[in-house]
Amino acid sequence: MKDKQEEIAVEQPMKAEEALEKYDSESMIRKYGGPMAKVITLIAIVWAVFQLYYSSIGIMEAIKLRAWTLGFLLVLAFLLFPATKKSAKTRRMPTIWDTVCIILTIASVGYLINMFDTFAREWGGFHRSNWNFVFGGIGILLLFEAARRVVGNTLTIIALVFLLYIFAGPYIPGIFGHGGQTYTRVIDMMFWGTSGIFGIALGVFATFVFLFVLFGAFLKNSGFTDFINDLALTIAGRSAGGPAKVSVIGSGFMGMVSGSAVGNTVTTGAVTIPLMKKTGYKSHFAGAVEAVSSTGGLFAPPIMGAAGFIMAEFIGVPYTTVLLAAIIPALLYYTTVFMAVHFEAKRIGLTGISKENIPKAKLVLKERGHLLIPLIVLVGFLISGTTPVYAAVWALLSTIVASWMRKSTRMGLRDIIKSIEEGCRAAITVGVACAIVGIVVGSVTLTSLGLVVGNNILQLAGNNLFLAGFFTMIISIVMGMGIPATAAYVIVATISAPLLVQLGVPVLAAHMFAFFYAALSNITPPVALASYAAAGIAGSSPNKVSITAVKLGITGFIIPFFFLYNPVLLFDGVSVWHSLQALITATIGVVSLAAALQGWLLTKANVVQRLMLLSTAFLLIEPNLIRDVIGISLLVGVFIWQRSNAGQKVLSGKSQVDSVG
């Protein structure tokens, strides 16, 4: 028996590694031996110091900062990400093609940095020089090659289609035809201005996102992941279906920091999925719980991946406004998942983890509770009105200092260097996605495609807000299939969010609507990367895991429509008291929704009771006094009905025992 357990323990990480390699591009990173490994470490350190300095206290023109950032991104992308999947993962030197790409990167980006002042000062005369178009064209091609390696074919092809659309306009009949643009105009827009590659997305990455990705790496290497898992075990481990609840809590916390649904799924899922299966959950359910929990981290404060910062820049509000807006939707999402796994555990008769396998809460907090200090520092600075940049810098420094409070968590020089390397590697994926999506945004701007799509959706929807929201949801989910949620959000925010604003939706609500569905594409079939990664670890059908994940995460698909009509759930334009009232009733609503979906409240729910619970959910999620009264009455009715049935079963059981006696 012991040998069998050891065999399973060895087999499971192998499955996790395979899933990571298949669905997460970061796992394809090449490893170097010899002096080249030290060179890459040095580049990572220089990049981290550069970003820390110029994002916080240094001064540099925006486009030059973004150009330097792109230069670091492309150089490291060509060094670390192989050109093909068949390329060797371990090398001592880069390939000839990688070297050529690196040299051309330095030349094109260096030319931009060196000549931009001349370009800006003497635009007319410099504009006629061919060299800026040559280097601009090379820079764009290099970005496409880096995107192909780092973020995969899907986003790269989407960007290429949008770029070609600029030139193909005169040959396209109907509403999507346009006058077209010249090669020089496209290069000016995409490479020499801030409306293309060096637009808002890359600007936000260079200023904010890189620091938060680096902070996440430091937090991870301080032992925060193990601390959160142990803390989750102490909170929910012994309750019914404990391992699934541990997955929800642990993955939610880690997702807030990591910003990668797939990476988080595989990292935490390698531990939680086998534990859930061992407890008694079916494979597809275990995989779905992990995928849903990890995906929710994308829109859970305080970090929300890169998209939260980009959203703040897009709509021109402080990041704290976006952070506050995400609190209630994220809480409702995780409440649904948590209660769904609880009701499922009750329905199939699962117990929790035995007491001897649960760490003591006091001991966990005593030994590693200090690792919460960086998050407290981060939230404290953000709430006080400090810019996200300074909040990230101080949170990062506090991570190192806090780790020194205990010998077991103390970060030495090697740990710090390792964190820098891991942070820079993780940043490449986000950064390249932000850069390549600039091509899409620039193309939409040059061709007025956003106006065309928006006007036609308006005509198709007949100015009906629900239909317009439905079409936006479909676009968000489809655009998010197989590409990072941040890139999907930027595309949809450019094309569809203005349409919702035109129909009277507040700007914040419109952008949150688009972002939610872009994030949820990670669990939505047919291309649900987080679900597929979880299925690989669980050993279950990817489609079955995806369908179950959609069911568990159903609140995420419903809530955006409610704040489309009433932004009270976003703290937008209403008092805190009204938002808290909405939170209370909506929480009761999502618990009812989870009960209806799993068919269990106090006991097994029949069809009528499930319909009553489902009605309760929809009545309570959007705040309204009359609907709230009706919804709560229905819930109380189900509660009394099930309590009465349970009491009758107990009495029936006693009478049978008495008759036997």
XYZ file of C-alpha atoms in Angstrom:
661
model
C 0.000 0.000 0.000
C 2.814 2.370 0.892
C 4.553 1.637 -2.429
C 1.309 2.408 -4.250
C 0.986 5.772 -2.474
C 4.584 6.632 -3.340
C 3.916 5.703 -6.969
C 0.886 8.032 -7.077
C 2.853 10.807 -5.401
C 5.548 10.530 -8.073
C 3.052 10.246 -10.930
C 0.964 13.284 -10.048
C 3.692 15.973 -10.362
C 4.571 14.480 -13.742
C 0.974 15.053 -14.854
C 1.130 18.602 -13.531
C 4.342 19.275 -15.406
C 2.889 17.904 -18.626
C -0.230 20.038 -18.215
C 1.897 23.118 -17.605
C 3.991 22.478 -20.703
C 0.897 21.982 -22.838
C -1.186 24.946 -21.685
C 1.220 27.509 -20.209
C 3.920 29.036 -22.398
C 6.075 29.970 -19.380
C 6.844 26.287 -18.865
C 8.555 26.202 -22.277
C 11.356 28.443 -21.009
C 14.790 27.279 -22.065
C 17.478 26.596 -19.488
C 21.110 27.520 -20.082
C 24.272 26.072 -18.662
C 27.685 27.651 -18.282
C 28.428 31.390 -18.558
C 25.228 32.076 -20.532
C 23.109 31.301 -17.462
C 24.958 34.053 -15.566
C 24.491 36.456 -18.480
C 20.721 35.924 -18.392
C 20.668 36.392 -14.629
C 22.593 39.645 -15.072
C 20.135 40.863 -17.758
C 17.220 40.063 -15.438
C 18.803 41.970 -12.536
C 19.592 44.983 -14.748
C 16.037 44.971 -16.109
C 14.494 44.735 -12.617
C 16.666 47.573 -11.273
C 15.916 49.677 -14.372
C 12.154 49.219 -14.009
C 12.231 49.829 -10.253
C 14.221 53.035 -10.665
C 12.391 54.609 -13.598
C 8.949 53.512 -12.440
C 9.421 55.086 -9.024
C 11.952 57.928 -8.769
C 13.660 58.123 -12.174
C 12.510 60.412 -14.994
C 12.271 59.329 -18.634
C 9.954 60.156 -21.525
C 7.047 57.729 -21.730
C 7.821 56.315 -25.169
C 11.513 55.850 -24.326
C 10.652 53.990 -21.110
C 8.303 51.766 -23.100
C 10.962 51.252 -25.786
C 13.562 50.179 -23.212
C 10.982 47.843 -21.693
C 10.198 46.348 -25.110
C 13.924 45.890 -25.732
C 14.376 43.894 -22.527
C 11.209 41.896 -23.284
C 12.284 40.913 -26.796
C 15.884 40.084 -25.883
C 14.813 37.802 -23.038
C 11.995 36.324 -25.148
C 14.440 35.297 -27.866
C 16.904 33.950 -25.303
C 14.441 31.994 -23.168
C 11.608 30.905 -25.485
C 12.583 28.413 -28.213
C 11.568 29.112 -31.806
C 9.918 25.682 -32.079
C 8.609 23.094 -29.642
C 11.194 20.629 -30.930
C 14.082 22.909 -29.984
C 16.306 21.722 -27.162
C 15.208 23.042 -23.763
C 18.750 23.000 -22.430
C 21.544 24.837 -24.222
C 24.855 26.495 -23.533
C 24.399 29.240 -26.158
C 21.434 30.707 -28.097
C 20.813 29.521 -31.649
C 21.946 31.505 -34.692
C 18.357 32.613 -35.380
C 17.937 33.739 -31.764
C 21.178 35.713 -32.021
C 20.045 37.397 -35.251
C 16.745 38.361 -33.622
C 18.541 39.784 -30.586
C 20.902 41.867 -32.739
C 17.993 43.206 -34.809
C 16.084 43.989 -31.600
C 18.964 46.032 -30.227
C 19.301 47.806 -33.593
C 15.611 48.659 -34.074
C 14.813 49.603 -30.480
C 18.159 51.390 -30.114
C 17.441 53.384 -33.275
C 14.052 54.431 -31.894
C 15.495 55.518 -28.542
C 18.367 57.382 -30.194
C 16.358 59.113 -32.925
C 13.017 59.772 -31.271
C 13.932 63.290 -30.116
C 14.886 64.160 -33.694
C 11.696 62.555 -34.962
C 9.564 64.527 -32.517
C 11.395 67.816 -33.156
C 11.744 67.619 -36.948
C 8.858 65.335 -37.841
C 8.386 66.637 -41.394
C 11.973 66.223 -42.632
C 12.719 63.118 -40.610
C 9.448 61.596 -41.736
C 10.796 61.341 -45.297
C 13.829 59.299 -44.212
C 13.571 55.628 -45.119
C 15.522 54.399 -42.108
C 12.756 54.988 -39.598
C 10.424 52.860 -41.735
C 13.052 50.152 -42.179
C 13.773 49.859 -38.466
C 10.100 50.305 -37.639
C 9.164 47.439 -39.951
C 11.899 45.244 -38.465
C 10.695 46.055 -34.938
C 7.112 45.060 -35.783
C 8.232 41.767 -37.367
C 10.395 40.970 -34.334
C 7.436 41.576 -32.044
C 5.336 39.118 -34.043
C 8.092 36.503 -33.801
C 8.391 37.032 -30.037
C 4.603 36.855 -29.631
C 4.473 33.593 -31.591
C 6.974 32.071 -29.187
C 5.690 33.544 -25.934
C 1.890 33.885 -26.113
C 1.218 31.361 -28.856
C -0.323 31.379 -32.310
C -3.842 32.506 -31.417
C -3.100 36.072 -30.298
C -0.342 36.415 -32.901
C -2.730 35.467 -35.720
C -5.421 37.810 -34.366
C -2.918 40.697 -34.365
C -1.740 39.766 -37.875
C -5.321 39.709 -39.197
C -5.975 43.157 -37.732
C -2.717 44.481 -39.241
C -3.513 43.063 -42.687
C -7.022 44.477 -42.423
C -5.493 47.975 -42.508
C -4.115 47.325 -45.997
C -6.997 45.140 -47.241
C -9.745 47.689 -46.558
C -10.140 48.923 -50.173
C -10.673 45.344 -51.369
C -13.310 44.390 -48.759
C -16.919 44.962 -49.826
C -19.716 46.044 -47.521
C -19.651 47.669 -44.112
C -16.160 46.445 -43.197
C -14.511 48.031 -46.220
C -12.458 51.215 -45.743
C -10.031 53.433 -47.644
C -6.880 51.668 -46.419
C -3.605 53.154 -45.188
C -0.080 53.468 -46.567
C 2.903 51.526 -45.243
C 4.511 54.721 -43.930
C 1.360 55.746 -42.074
C 1.122 52.299 -40.453
C 4.767 52.379 -39.317
C 4.318 55.878 -37.915
C 1.254 54.754 -35.982
C 2.483 51.373 -34.785
C 6.157 52.029 -34.036
C 6.815 55.755 -33.750
C 3.787 56.830 -31.738
C 1.823 55.904 -28.637
C -1.256 54.561 -30.417
C 0.248 51.221 -31.450
C 2.888 48.998 -29.860
C 3.884 51.690 -27.354
C 0.303 52.419 -26.355
C -1.530 52.266 -23.047
C -1.175 48.494 -22.568
C 2.637 48.447 -22.804
C 2.804 51.731 -20.905
C 0.864 50.287 -17.982
C 3.036 47.175 -18.053
C 6.237 49.241 -17.980
C 4.973 51.460 -15.173
C 2.841 49.262 -12.909
C 2.462 45.652 -13.926
C 6.132 44.655 -14.013
C 6.529 45.716 -10.379
C 3.504 43.699 -9.262
C 4.686 40.600 -11.157
C 8.068 40.991 -9.465
C 6.312 41.431 -6.112
C 4.408 38.175 -6.727
C 7.672 36.301 -7.339
C 9.204 37.658 -4.121
C 6.056 36.774 -2.190
C 6.108 33.222 -3.534
C 9.769 32.660 -2.626
C 9.241 34.013 0.867
C 7.098 30.951 1.625
C 3.750 32.699 1.196
C 2.282 29.863 -0.929
C 2.896 27.228 1.755
C 1.594 29.594 4.417
C -1.674 30.203 2.539
C -2.189 26.475 1.917
C -1.623 25.671 5.597
C -3.859 28.545 6.672
C -6.596 27.330 4.327
C -6.266 23.849 5.828
C -6.758 25.208 9.333
C -9.816 27.224 8.237
C -11.705 24.662 6.171
C -9.786 21.390 6.169
C -11.928 19.541 8.706
C -15.317 20.599 7.300
C -17.260 18.564 4.735
C -15.295 18.457 1.492
C -12.334 20.151 3.172
C -9.757 19.709 0.364
C -12.038 21.435 -2.179
C -12.552 24.372 0.170
C -8.795 24.543 0.723
C -8.435 24.734 -3.066
C -10.943 27.598 -3.283
C -9.247 29.609 -0.516
C -5.640 28.838 -1.467
C -6.075 29.267 -5.224
C -8.045 32.455 -4.709
C -5.288 34.014 -2.617
C -2.536 32.917 -4.982
C -4.523 33.991 -8.031
C -4.712 37.522 -6.632
C -0.931 37.688 -6.750
C 0.051 35.547 -9.748
C -2.311 36.970 -12.386
C -2.094 33.739 -14.413
C -5.090 31.408 -14.378
C -3.244 28.499 -16.022
C -0.055 28.880 -13.980
C -2.042 29.102 -10.757
C -4.174 26.103 -11.717
C -1.141 23.915 -12.239
C 0.878 25.219 -9.278
C -1.821 24.747 -6.641
C -3.719 22.034 -8.508
C -0.769 19.651 -8.328
C -1.479 19.482 -4.582
C -5.216 20.124 -4.244
C -6.633 18.036 -7.112
C -5.170 14.689 -5.933
C -6.312 15.546 -2.386
C -9.862 16.230 -3.580
C -9.956 12.969 -5.535
C -8.652 11.064 -2.526
C -11.415 12.563 -0.360
C -14.095 11.312 -2.756
C -14.759 14.042 -5.303
C -15.023 12.887 -8.903
C -12.069 13.728 -11.145
C -13.923 16.215 -13.338
C -15.353 18.031 -10.297
C -11.940 18.275 -8.622
C -10.396 19.707 -11.789
C -13.270 22.161 -12.226
C -12.986 23.469 -8.647
C -9.301 24.227 -9.138
C -9.800 25.867 -12.556
C -12.655 28.070 -11.321
C -10.813 29.076 -8.143
C -7.635 29.974 -10.031
C -9.494 31.933 -12.716
C -11.259 34.067 -10.113
C -7.895 35.452 -9.032
C -7.767 37.443 -12.286
C -10.508 39.794 -11.070
C -9.918 39.513 -7.308
C -8.330 42.541 -5.556
C -5.815 43.785 -4.658
C -3.760 43.039 -7.810
C -6.157 41.659 -10.477
C -3.345 40.835 -12.903
C -2.434 43.466 -15.477
C -5.951 44.241 -16.665
C -6.973 46.191 -13.566
C -4.208 48.748 -14.115
C -4.932 48.988 -17.834
C -8.616 49.518 -17.077
C -7.777 52.382 -14.718
C -5.712 54.038 -17.463
C -8.367 53.443 -20.118
C -11.172 55.079 -18.154
C -9.012 57.657 -16.381
C -9.679 56.769 -12.743
C -7.377 55.888 -9.816
C -6.583 52.188 -9.512
C -8.305 52.116 -6.109
C -11.606 52.829 -7.896
C -11.173 49.691 -9.992
C -10.021 47.745 -6.927
C -13.113 48.720 -4.928
C -15.393 47.937 -7.861
C -14.078 44.374 -8.024
C -14.533 43.558 -4.325
C -18.235 42.591 -4.255
C -18.267 40.662 -7.581
C -15.165 38.718 -6.491
C -16.673 37.934 -3.073
C -19.909 36.717 -4.667
C -17.980 34.596 -7.177
C -15.921 32.844 -4.505
C -18.918 32.470 -2.177
C -20.735 30.581 -4.926
C -17.789 28.269 -5.547
C -17.185 27.686 -1.831
C -20.837 26.867 -1.120
C -21.122 24.725 -4.260
C -18.301 22.450 -3.095
C -19.867 22.386 0.397
C -23.294 21.340 -0.925
C -21.698 18.787 -3.256
C -19.769 17.302 -0.318
C -22.983 17.060 1.711
C -24.858 15.559 -1.227
C -22.390 12.714 -1.769
C -21.595 12.265 1.941
C -17.972 13.440 2.073
C -16.148 14.295 5.278
C -13.197 16.547 5.916
C -9.524 15.833 6.471
C -8.667 14.039 9.720
C -7.571 16.215 12.639
C -4.042 14.795 12.777
C -3.386 15.989 9.206
C -4.462 19.574 9.918
C -1.800 22.012 11.138
C -2.646 24.032 14.228
C -3.801 27.555 13.431
C -1.786 29.170 16.228
C 1.377 27.426 15.098
C 0.843 28.403 11.434
C 0.272 32.052 12.336
C 3.159 32.072 14.810
C 5.664 30.584 12.363
C 4.571 32.331 9.139
C 1.880 34.868 9.961
C 4.397 37.655 9.380
C 4.260 36.826 5.657
C 0.910 38.656 5.535
C 2.716 41.940 6.235
C 3.509 42.667 2.542
C -0.169 42.334 1.584
C -1.177 44.564 4.489
C 1.431 47.112 3.385
C 0.187 46.933 -0.221
C -3.480 47.386 0.655
C -2.637 50.086 3.199
C -0.714 52.163 0.673
C -3.390 51.730 -2.011
C -6.213 52.758 0.342
C -4.226 55.766 1.573
C -4.192 57.117 -1.989
C -0.568 56.335 -2.796
C 0.087 55.472 -6.426
C 0.215 51.730 -7.269
C 3.893 52.159 -8.201
C 4.950 53.238 -4.712
C 2.596 50.695 -3.141
C 4.260 47.916 -5.156
C 7.798 49.095 -4.355
C 7.129 49.291 -0.610
C 5.265 45.971 -0.641
C 8.211 44.348 -2.408
C 10.715 45.734 0.084
C 8.482 44.716 2.987
C 8.418 41.145 1.624
C 12.180 40.898 2.045
C 12.163 42.567 5.468
C 9.212 40.481 6.709
C 10.926 37.260 5.623
C 13.843 38.099 7.919
C 11.574 37.947 10.970
C 11.906 34.143 11.052
C 14.898 32.017 10.188
C 12.695 29.479 8.371
C 11.444 32.124 5.906
C 14.512 34.353 5.720
C 15.377 35.377 2.149
C 19.083 35.434 1.413
C 20.894 36.814 -1.639
C 20.223 33.644 -3.634
C 16.504 33.813 -2.875
C 16.399 37.466 -3.920
C 18.196 36.741 -7.200
C 15.932 33.741 -7.796
C 12.878 35.937 -7.227
C 14.176 38.520 -9.694
C 14.762 35.834 -12.318
C 11.342 34.265 -11.797
C 9.643 37.653 -11.794
C 11.310 38.693 -15.048
C 10.412 35.391 -16.693
C 6.791 35.699 -15.630
C 6.735 39.317 -16.822
C 7.774 38.341 -20.359
C 4.426 36.675 -21.089
C 2.373 39.611 -19.816
C 4.641 42.213 -21.426
C 4.735 40.637 -24.883
C 0.938 40.220 -24.779
C 0.562 43.923 -23.903
C 2.884 44.884 -26.769
C 1.280 42.734 -29.468
C -2.229 43.787 -28.455
C -1.094 47.342 -29.240
C -1.122 46.269 -32.899
C -4.819 45.413 -32.546
C -5.639 48.692 -30.814
C -3.697 50.666 -33.428
C -5.468 48.833 -36.244
C -8.888 49.570 -34.741
C -7.935 53.241 -34.447
C -6.624 53.509 -38.020
C -9.616 51.778 -39.606
C -12.413 52.997 -37.277
C -13.341 49.327 -36.865
C -14.592 49.955 -33.330
C -17.194 52.414 -34.608
C -18.251 50.051 -37.381
C -18.661 47.068 -35.038
C -20.347 49.183 -32.378
C -22.852 50.742 -34.760
C -23.736 47.382 -36.282
C -24.179 45.738 -32.872
C -26.436 48.653 -31.947
C -28.514 48.077 -35.071
C -28.608 44.329 -34.464
C -29.563 44.802 -30.813
C -32.091 47.490 -31.649
C -30.705 49.694 -28.836
C -31.617 46.897 -26.408
C -29.095 46.915 -23.547
C -29.505 43.224 -22.743
C -28.828 42.163 -26.350
C -25.900 44.570 -26.637
C -24.496 43.119 -23.400
C -25.061 39.600 -24.684
C -23.126 40.321 -27.909
C -20.343 41.957 -25.885
C -20.204 38.863 -23.655
C -19.852 36.604 -26.702
C -17.119 38.796 -28.203
C -15.244 38.864 -24.868
C -15.375 35.094 -24.426
C -14.454 34.355 -28.052
C -11.570 36.870 -28.044
C -10.346 35.381 -24.767
C -10.136 31.816 -26.062
C -6.520 30.779 -26.012
C -5.076 34.234 -25.303
C -4.226 36.037 -22.043
C -7.239 37.664 -20.357
C -5.446 41.021 -20.340
C -5.035 41.013 -24.118
C -8.635 39.912 -24.597
C -9.857 42.702 -22.326
C -7.866 45.356 -24.218
C -9.332 44.221 -27.543
C -12.916 44.131 -26.263
C -12.499 47.410 -24.348
C -11.444 48.992 -27.623
C -14.267 47.527 -29.716
C -17.307 46.839 -27.527
C -17.092 48.738 -24.230
C -17.757 52.125 -25.924
C -20.969 50.619 -27.305
C -22.263 49.886 -23.785
C -21.314 53.390 -22.657
C -23.263 54.773 -25.610
C -26.335 52.938 -24.296
C -26.045 54.692 -20.942
C -23.952 52.193 -18.956
C -21.407 53.868 -16.610
C -17.882 53.622 -18.019
C -16.563 51.568 -15.083
C -19.433 49.077 -15.309
C -18.973 48.709 -19.083
C -15.266 47.922 -18.734
C -15.770 45.580 -15.769
C -18.415 43.779 -17.826
C -15.967 43.197 -20.695
C -13.134 42.191 -18.352
C -15.154 39.602 -16.425
C -16.033 37.641 -19.545
C -12.504 37.928 -20.952
C -11.221 36.371 -17.704
C -13.922 33.668 -17.651
C -12.880 32.508 -21.124
C -10.233 30.501 -19.210
C -12.982 28.080 -18.115
C -15.389 28.428 -21.057
C -15.354 25.705 -23.727
C -14.363 25.029 -26.439
C -10.937 26.608 -25.641
C -10.724 26.770 -21.840
C -7.020 26.726 -20.970
C -7.375 26.681 -17.169
C -9.957 23.880 -17.347
C -7.807 21.902 -19.775
C -4.743 22.247 -17.535
C -6.783 21.071 -14.534
C -8.177 18.166 -16.590
C -4.625 17.067 -17.382
C -3.798 16.856 -13.678
C -7.144 15.292 -12.721
C -6.974 12.699 -15.496
C -10.446 13.643 -16.717
C -12.109 14.777 -19.945
C -11.234 18.431 -20.704
C -14.756 19.157 -21.953
C -16.323 17.575 -18.875
C -14.100 19.655 -16.606
C -14.926 22.806 -18.617
C -18.696 22.258 -18.443
C -18.516 21.591 -14.690
C -16.317 24.679 -14.256
C -18.898 26.852 -16.035
C -21.558 25.459 -13.700
C -19.457 26.208 -10.598
C -18.491 29.658 -11.836
C -21.989 30.530 -13.042
C -22.144 33.586 -10.769
C -19.316 35.124 -12.763
C -21.450 34.831 -15.902
C -24.595 36.257 -14.273
C -23.391 39.129 -12.079
C -22.011 41.355 -14.894
C -25.519 41.665 -16.337
C -26.809 42.878 -12.988
C -24.214 45.618 -12.600
C -24.800 46.523 -16.233
C -28.234 47.754 -15.125
C -27.367 48.753 -11.569
C -23.744 49.575 -10.617
C -24.513 49.362 -6.879
C -22.461 46.138 -6.728
C -19.421 48.116 -7.943
C -19.529 50.909 -5.309
C -20.087 53.144 -8.352
C -22.153 56.289 -7.762
C -23.827 54.981 -4.597
C -23.131 55.138 -0.873
C -21.106 52.456 0.871
C -24.195 51.565 2.930
C -26.259 50.810 -0.183
C -23.441 48.687 -1.600
C -23.132 46.726 1.658
C -26.892 46.137 1.676
C -26.586 44.850 -1.869
C -23.700 42.601 -0.805
C -25.791 40.985 1.961
C -28.806 40.215 -0.227
C -26.641 39.172 -3.187
C -24.655 36.803 -0.936
C -27.884 35.091 0.123
C -28.762 34.966 -3.567
C -25.562 33.263 -4.692
C -25.759 30.743 -1.820
C -29.266 29.900 -3.057
C -27.864 29.613 -6.583
C -25.177 27.167 -5.426
C -27.813 25.127 -3.578
C -30.042 25.020 -6.667
C -27.195 23.911 -8.928
C -25.972 21.159 -6.581
C -29.466 20.061 -5.528
C -28.847 20.387 -1.789
C -29.608 22.880 0.975
C -30.267 21.081 4.263
C -31.135 17.830 2.518
C -31.507 16.724 -1.085
C -33.647 19.238 -2.989
C -36.459 18.063 -5.261
C -37.289 19.753 -8.572
C -39.742 22.242 -7.056
C -37.307 23.205 -4.294
C -34.487 23.706 -6.813
C -36.717 25.984 -8.895
C -37.616 27.947 -5.766
C -33.920 28.293 -4.881
C -33.082 29.356 -8.429
C -35.851 31.980 -8.322
C -34.514 33.192 -4.974
C -31.056 33.624 -6.494
C -32.214 35.791 -9.378
C -34.511 37.836 -7.140
C -31.787 38.614 -4.601
C -28.668 39.182 -6.699
C -29.889 42.592 -7.903
C -30.958 44.798 -4.950
C -34.660 45.710 -4.865
C -36.846 45.759 -1.757
C -39.895 43.995 -3.225
C -37.802 41.348 -4.986
C -35.702 40.877 -1.833
C -38.820 40.184 0.272
C -40.170 37.690 -2.270
C -36.780 35.981 -2.627
C -36.189 35.617 1.107
C -39.744 34.298 1.535
C -39.055 31.601 -1.066
C -35.790 30.680 0.654
C -37.475 30.468 4.060
C -40.141 28.299 2.467
C -37.548 25.831 1.153
C -35.762 25.896 4.507
C -38.962 25.058 6.455
C -39.962 22.434 3.865
C -36.602 20.623 4.083
C -36.447 20.983 7.867
C -39.903 19.443 8.129
C -38.974 16.548 5.829
C -35.779 15.934 7.800
C -37.749 15.892 11.047
C -40.262 13.408 9.641
C -37.418 11.111 8.538
C -35.935 11.220 12.049
C -39.293 10.398 13.653
C -39.851 7.633 11.105
C -36.449 6.173 11.906
C -37.155 6.235 15.669
C -40.533 4.521 15.248
C -38.898 1.768 13.185
C -36.290 1.246 15.904
C -39.005 1.121 18.598
C -41.028 -1.427 16.611
C -37.971 -3.637 16.174
C -37.246 -3.328 19.889
